[in-house]
Amino acid sequence: MEKKSIVHHVFFWLKDPESVADRNALISGIRKLADIETVKNLSVGIAAETEMRDVIDNSWNVAELMYFDNLNAQAVYQAHPLHLEFIDQCSHLWSKVLVYDMEEV
Amino acid sequence: MEKKSIVHHVFFWLKDPESVADRNALISGIRKLADIETVKNLSVGIAAETEMRDVIDNSWNVAELMYFDNLNAQAVYQAHPLHLEFIDQCSHLWSKVLVYDMEEV
């Protein structure tokens, strides 16, 4: 049986969506979160160019997707110094954050 | 180097969020989408009980998460008979759908 995870998917809207430098800075910042020991399978993305439909939200600029073994592992991540450092160093880049936490069933 | 995927994350709001039967019917319907040949790593989830913060949206009831090799594989999925059958059989269960398509970078 496959192990069930907590999936943490976070969408960021940049203050300056036209700035490639800001986008790259945010992407680099997110990648460092992989060093947190409870983070599994970190990936970073941008809005895909799938066919546009009215149910799709592609207004965001950068997203992070990561998996955790359980809720405790996610809580460890939230309070981890590397996560707080990421917020400290990168939060000036975004105007909005939206988080979806999914428990696989 | 790891292969980059298209990540398709869909959130469903049930018409009757209190109905366990409706929730289970939707979850069962989603699981059948794994039979579509271009769908990779399908998982199904419910809102996780992470600590509530104002950036979290946990108002949805069921979510599906799947990966595709590329945009074409995603387009094949959209038009696939099994996907259309899923919409036909399950769309009466939901009041709202929200889709995020992420291209891993």
CSV table of C-alpha atoms in Angstrom, one decimal:
chain,number,residue,atom,x,y,z
A,1,MET,CA,0.0,0.0,0.0
A,2,GLU,CA,1.3,3.4,-0.9
A,3,LYS,CA,1.9,5.8,1.9
A,4,LYS,CA,-0.5,8.7,2.3
A,5,SER,CA,1.0,12.2,2.6
A,6,ILE,CA,0.0,15.7,3.4
A,7,VAL,CA,0.3,17.8,0.2
A,8,HIS,CA,1.1,21.5,0.7
A,9,HIS,CA,0.5,23.6,-2.4
A,10,VAL,CA,1.2,27.3,-2.1
A,11,PHE,CA,0.5,29.9,-4.8
A,12,PHE,CA,2.3,33.3,-4.9
A,13,TRP,CA,1.3,36.5,-6.6
A,14,LEU,CA,4.3,38.7,-7.2
A,15,LYS,CA,4.1,42.5,-6.4
A,16,ASP,CA,5.8,43.0,-9.7
A,17,PRO,CA,4.7,40.1,-12.0
A,18,GLU,CA,6.7,41.6,-14.9
A,19,SER,CA,10.0,41.3,-13.0
A,20,VAL,CA,11.9,38.2,-14.1
A,21,ALA,CA,14.5,39.0,-11.4
A,22,ASP,CA,11.8,38.9,-8.7
A,23,ARG,CA,10.4,35.7,-10.0
A,24,ASN,CA,13.8,34.0,-10.1
A,25,ALA,CA,14.6,35.3,-6.6
A,26,LEU,CA,11.4,33.7,-5.3
A,27,ILE,CA,12.0,30.4,-7.1
A,28,SER,CA,15.6,30.3,-5.7
A,29,GLY,CA,14.2,31.0,-2.2
A,30,ILE,CA,11.7,28.2,-2.5
A,31,ARG,CA,14.3,25.7,-3.7
A,32,LYS,CA,16.2,26.2,-0.5
A,33,LEU,CA,13.2,24.9,1.5
A,34,ALA,CA,14.2,21.4,0.3
A,35,ASP,CA,16.9,21.5,3.0
A,36,ILE,CA,14.3,21.2,5.7
A,37,GLU,CA,14.4,17.6,6.8
A,38,THR,CA,10.6,17.0,6.9
A,39,VAL,CA,10.0,18.3,3.3
A,40,LYS,CA,9.6,15.6,0.7
A,41,ASN,CA,9.5,16.0,-3.1
A,42,LEU,CA,9.7,19.8,-3.3
A,43,SER,CA,8.8,21.2,-6.7
A,44,VAL,CA,8.5,24.7,-8.0
A,45,GLY,CA,6.3,25.8,-10.8
A,46,ILE,CA,4.8,28.6,-12.9
A,47,ALA,CA,1.3,28.7,-14.5
A,48,ALA,CA,1.2,26.1,-17.3
A,49,GLU,CA,-0.1,27.1,-20.7
A,50,THR,CA,-3.0,24.6,-20.7
A,51,GLU,CA,-6.0,25.6,-22.7
A,52,MET,CA,-7.8,28.3,-20.8
A,53,ARG,CA,-11.2,27.5,-19.2
A,54,ASP,CA,-13.2,29.5,-16.8
A,55,VAL,CA,-12.5,27.1,-13.9
A,56,ILE,CA,-8.8,27.6,-14.2
A,57,ASP,CA,-7.0,30.2,-12.0
A,58,ASN,CA,-3.7,31.1,-13.7
A,59,SER,CA,-3.5,34.6,-12.2
A,60,TRP,CA,-0.7,33.5,-9.8
A,61,ASN,CA,3.0,33.7,-10.7
A,62,VAL,CA,5.0,31.1,-8.8
A,63,ALA,CA,3.9,28.0,-6.8
A,64,GLU,CA,5.6,25.6,-4.5
A,65,LEU,CA,4.4,22.0,-4.0
A,66,MET,CA,5.7,19.8,-1.2
A,67,TYR,CA,4.8,16.6,0.6
A,68,PHE,CA,5.0,15.8,4.3
A,69,ASP,CA,4.7,12.4,6.0
A,70,ASN,CA,2.1,13.7,8.5
A,71,LEU,CA,0.7,16.8,10.1
A,72,ASN,CA,3.5,16.9,12.6
A,73,ALA,CA,6.1,17.0,9.9
A,74,GLN,CA,4.2,20.0,8.4
A,75,ALA,CA,4.2,21.8,11.7
A,76,VAL,CA,7.9,21.3,12.0
A,77,TYR,CA,8.3,22.9,8.6
A,78,GLN,CA,6.2,25.9,9.5
A,79,ALA,CA,8.3,26.7,12.5
A,80,HIS,CA,11.7,25.7,11.0
A,81,PRO,CA,14.4,28.4,10.9
A,82,LEU,CA,15.0,27.9,7.2
A,83,HIS,CA,11.3,28.5,6.5
A,84,LEU,CA,11.3,31.7,8.7
A,85,GLU,CA,14.4,32.8,6.8
A,86,PHE,CA,12.6,32.3,3.5
A,87,ILE,CA,9.7,34.4,4.7
A,88,ASP,CA,12.1,37.1,6.0
A,89,GLN,CA,14.1,37.2,2.7
A,90,CYS,CA,11.3,36.7,0.2
A,91,SER,CA,8.0,38.1,1.5
A,92,HIS,CA,8.7,41.5,0.1
A,93,LEU,CA,8.4,40.0,-3.3
A,94,TRP,CA,4.8,38.8,-3.1
A,95,SER,CA,1.4,40.6,-2.7
A,96,LYS,CA,-0.7,37.6,-2.0
A,97,VAL,CA,-0.2,34.0,-0.9
A,98,LEU,CA,-2.8,31.2,-1.1
A,99,VAL,CA,-2.3,27.8,0.6
A,100,TYR,CA,-4.0,24.5,0.0
A,101,ASP,CA,-3.2,21.7,2.5
A,102,MET,CA,-4.5,18.3,1.2
A,103,GLU,CA,-4.6,15.1,3.1
A,104,GLU,CA,-4.3,12.1,0.7
A,105,VAL,CA,-7.1,9.6,1.3
B,1,MET,CA,18.1,15.3,-13.9
B,2,GLU,CA,14.6,14.8,-12.8
B,3,LYS,CA,11.8,15.0,-15.4
B,4,LYS,CA,9.6,18.1,-15.2
B,5,SER,CA,5.9,17.5,-15.2
B,6,ILE,CA,2.6,19.4,-15.6
B,7,VAL,CA,0.8,19.3,-12.3
B,8,HIS,CA,-3.0,19.4,-12.4
B,9,HIS,CA,-4.6,20.2,-9.0
B,10,VAL,CA,-8.4,20.5,-8.9
B,11,PHE,CA,-10.5,21.5,-5.9
B,12,PHE,CA,-14.2,20.6,-5.7
B,13,TRP,CA,-16.9,22.1,-3.5
B,14,LEU,CA,-19.7,19.7,-2.9
B,15,LYS,CA,-23.3,20.9,-3.3
B,16,ASP,CA,-24.0,19.0,-0.1
B,17,PRO,CA,-20.8,19.2,2.0
B,18,GLU,CA,-22.4,17.2,4.8
B,19,SER,CA,-23.1,14.2,2.6
B,20,VAL,CA,-20.5,11.5,3.2
B,21,ALA,CA,-22.2,9.5,0.4
B,22,ASP,CA,-21.6,12.3,-2.1
B,23,ARG,CA,-18.1,12.8,-1.0
B,24,ASN,CA,-17.3,9.1,-1.4
B,25,ALA,CA,-19.0,9.0,-4.8
B,26,LEU,CA,-16.8,11.9,-6.0
B,27,ILE,CA,-13.7,10.2,-4.5
B,28,SER,CA,-14.5,7.0,-6.3
B,29,GLY,CA,-15.2,8.8,-9.5
B,30,ILE,CA,-11.8,10.5,-9.3
B,31,ARG,CA,-9.9,7.3,-8.6
B,32,LYS,CA,-11.2,5.9,-12.0
B,33,LEU,CA,-9.3,8.7,-13.8
B,34,ALA,CA,-6.1,6.8,-13.1
B,35,ASP,CA,-7.1,4.5,-15.9
B,36,ILE,CA,-6.4,7.2,-18.4
B,37,GLU,CA,-3.0,6.4,-19.9
B,38,THR,CA,-1.5,9.9,-19.8
B,39,VAL,CA,-2.4,10.4,-16.1
B,40,LYS,CA,0.6,9.9,-13.7
B,41,ASN,CA,0.5,9.6,-9.9
B,42,LEU,CA,-3.1,10.4,-9.3
B,43,SER,CA,-4.0,11.2,-5.7
B,44,VAL,CA,-7.2,12.2,-4.1
B,45,GLY,CA,-7.5,14.2,-0.9
B,46,ILE,CA,-9.6,16.2,1.6
B,47,ALA,CA,-8.7,19.4,3.4
B,48,ALA,CA,-5.9,18.6,5.9
B,49,GLU,CA,-6.2,19.7,9.5
B,50,THR,CA,-3.2,21.9,9.5
B,51,GLU,CA,-3.1,24.8,11.9
B,52,MET,CA,-5.5,27.4,10.4
B,53,ARG,CA,-4.0,30.6,9.0
B,54,ASP,CA,-5.7,33.3,7.0
B,55,VAL,CA,-3.7,32.4,3.9
B,56,ILE,CA,-5.2,28.9,3.9
B,57,ASP,CA,-8.2,28.0,1.8
B,58,ASN,CA,-9.8,24.9,3.4
B,59,SER,CA,-13.4,25.6,2.2
B,60,TRP,CA,-13.2,22.9,-0.5
B,61,ASN,CA,-14.3,19.3,0.1
B,62,VAL,CA,-12.4,17.0,-2.2
B,63,ALA,CA,-9.3,17.5,-4.4
B,64,GLU,CA,-7.6,15.6,-7.2
B,65,LEU,CA,-3.9,15.9,-7.9
B,66,MET,CA,-2.3,14.4,-11.0
B,67,TYR,CA,0.8,14.7,-13.1
B,68,PHE,CA,1.3,14.8,-16.8
B,69,ASP,CA,4.5,14.4,-18.9
B,70,ASN,CA,3.6,17.5,-21.0
B,71,LEU,CA,0.8,19.8,-22.2
B,72,ASN,CA,-0.2,17.3,-24.9
B,73,ALA,CA,-0.7,14.5,-22.3
B,74,GLN,CA,-2.9,17.0,-20.4
B,75,ALA,CA,-4.9,17.8,-23.5
B,76,VAL,CA,-5.4,14.0,-24.2
B,77,TYR,CA,-6.8,13.7,-20.7
B,78,GLN,CA,-9.2,16.6,-21.0
B,79,ALA,CA,-10.8,15.0,-24.1
B,80,HIS,CA,-10.6,11.4,-23.0
B,81,PRO,CA,-13.9,9.4,-22.8
B,82,LEU,CA,-13.2,8.3,-19.2
B,83,HIS,CA,-12.8,12.0,-18.2
B,84,LEU,CA,-16.0,13.0,-20.0
B,85,GLU,CA,-17.7,10.0,-18.3
B,86,PHE,CA,-16.5,11.2,-15.0
B,87,ILE,CA,-17.9,14.7,-15.6
B,88,ASP,CA,-21.2,13.2,-16.8
B,89,GLN,CA,-21.5,11.0,-13.8
B,90,CYS,CA,-20.2,13.3,-11.0
B,91,SER,CA,-20.7,16.9,-12.0
B,92,HIS,CA,-24.1,16.9,-10.3
B,93,LEU,CA,-22.2,16.5,-7.0
B,94,TRP,CA,-20.3,19.7,-7.0
B,95,SER,CA,-21.2,23.4,-7.0
B,96,LYS,CA,-17.8,24.8,-7.8
B,97,VAL,CA,-14.5,23.6,-9.3
B,98,LEU,CA,-11.2,25.4,-9.2
B,99,VAL,CA,-8.2,24.3,-11.3
B,100,TYR,CA,-4.5,25.1,-10.9
B,101,ASP,CA,-2.2,23.9,-13.7
B,102,MET,CA,1.5,24.2,-12.8
B,103,GLU,CA,4.4,23.6,-15.0
B,104,GLU,CA,7.4,22.5,-13.0
B,105,VAL,CA,10.5,24.6,-13.5
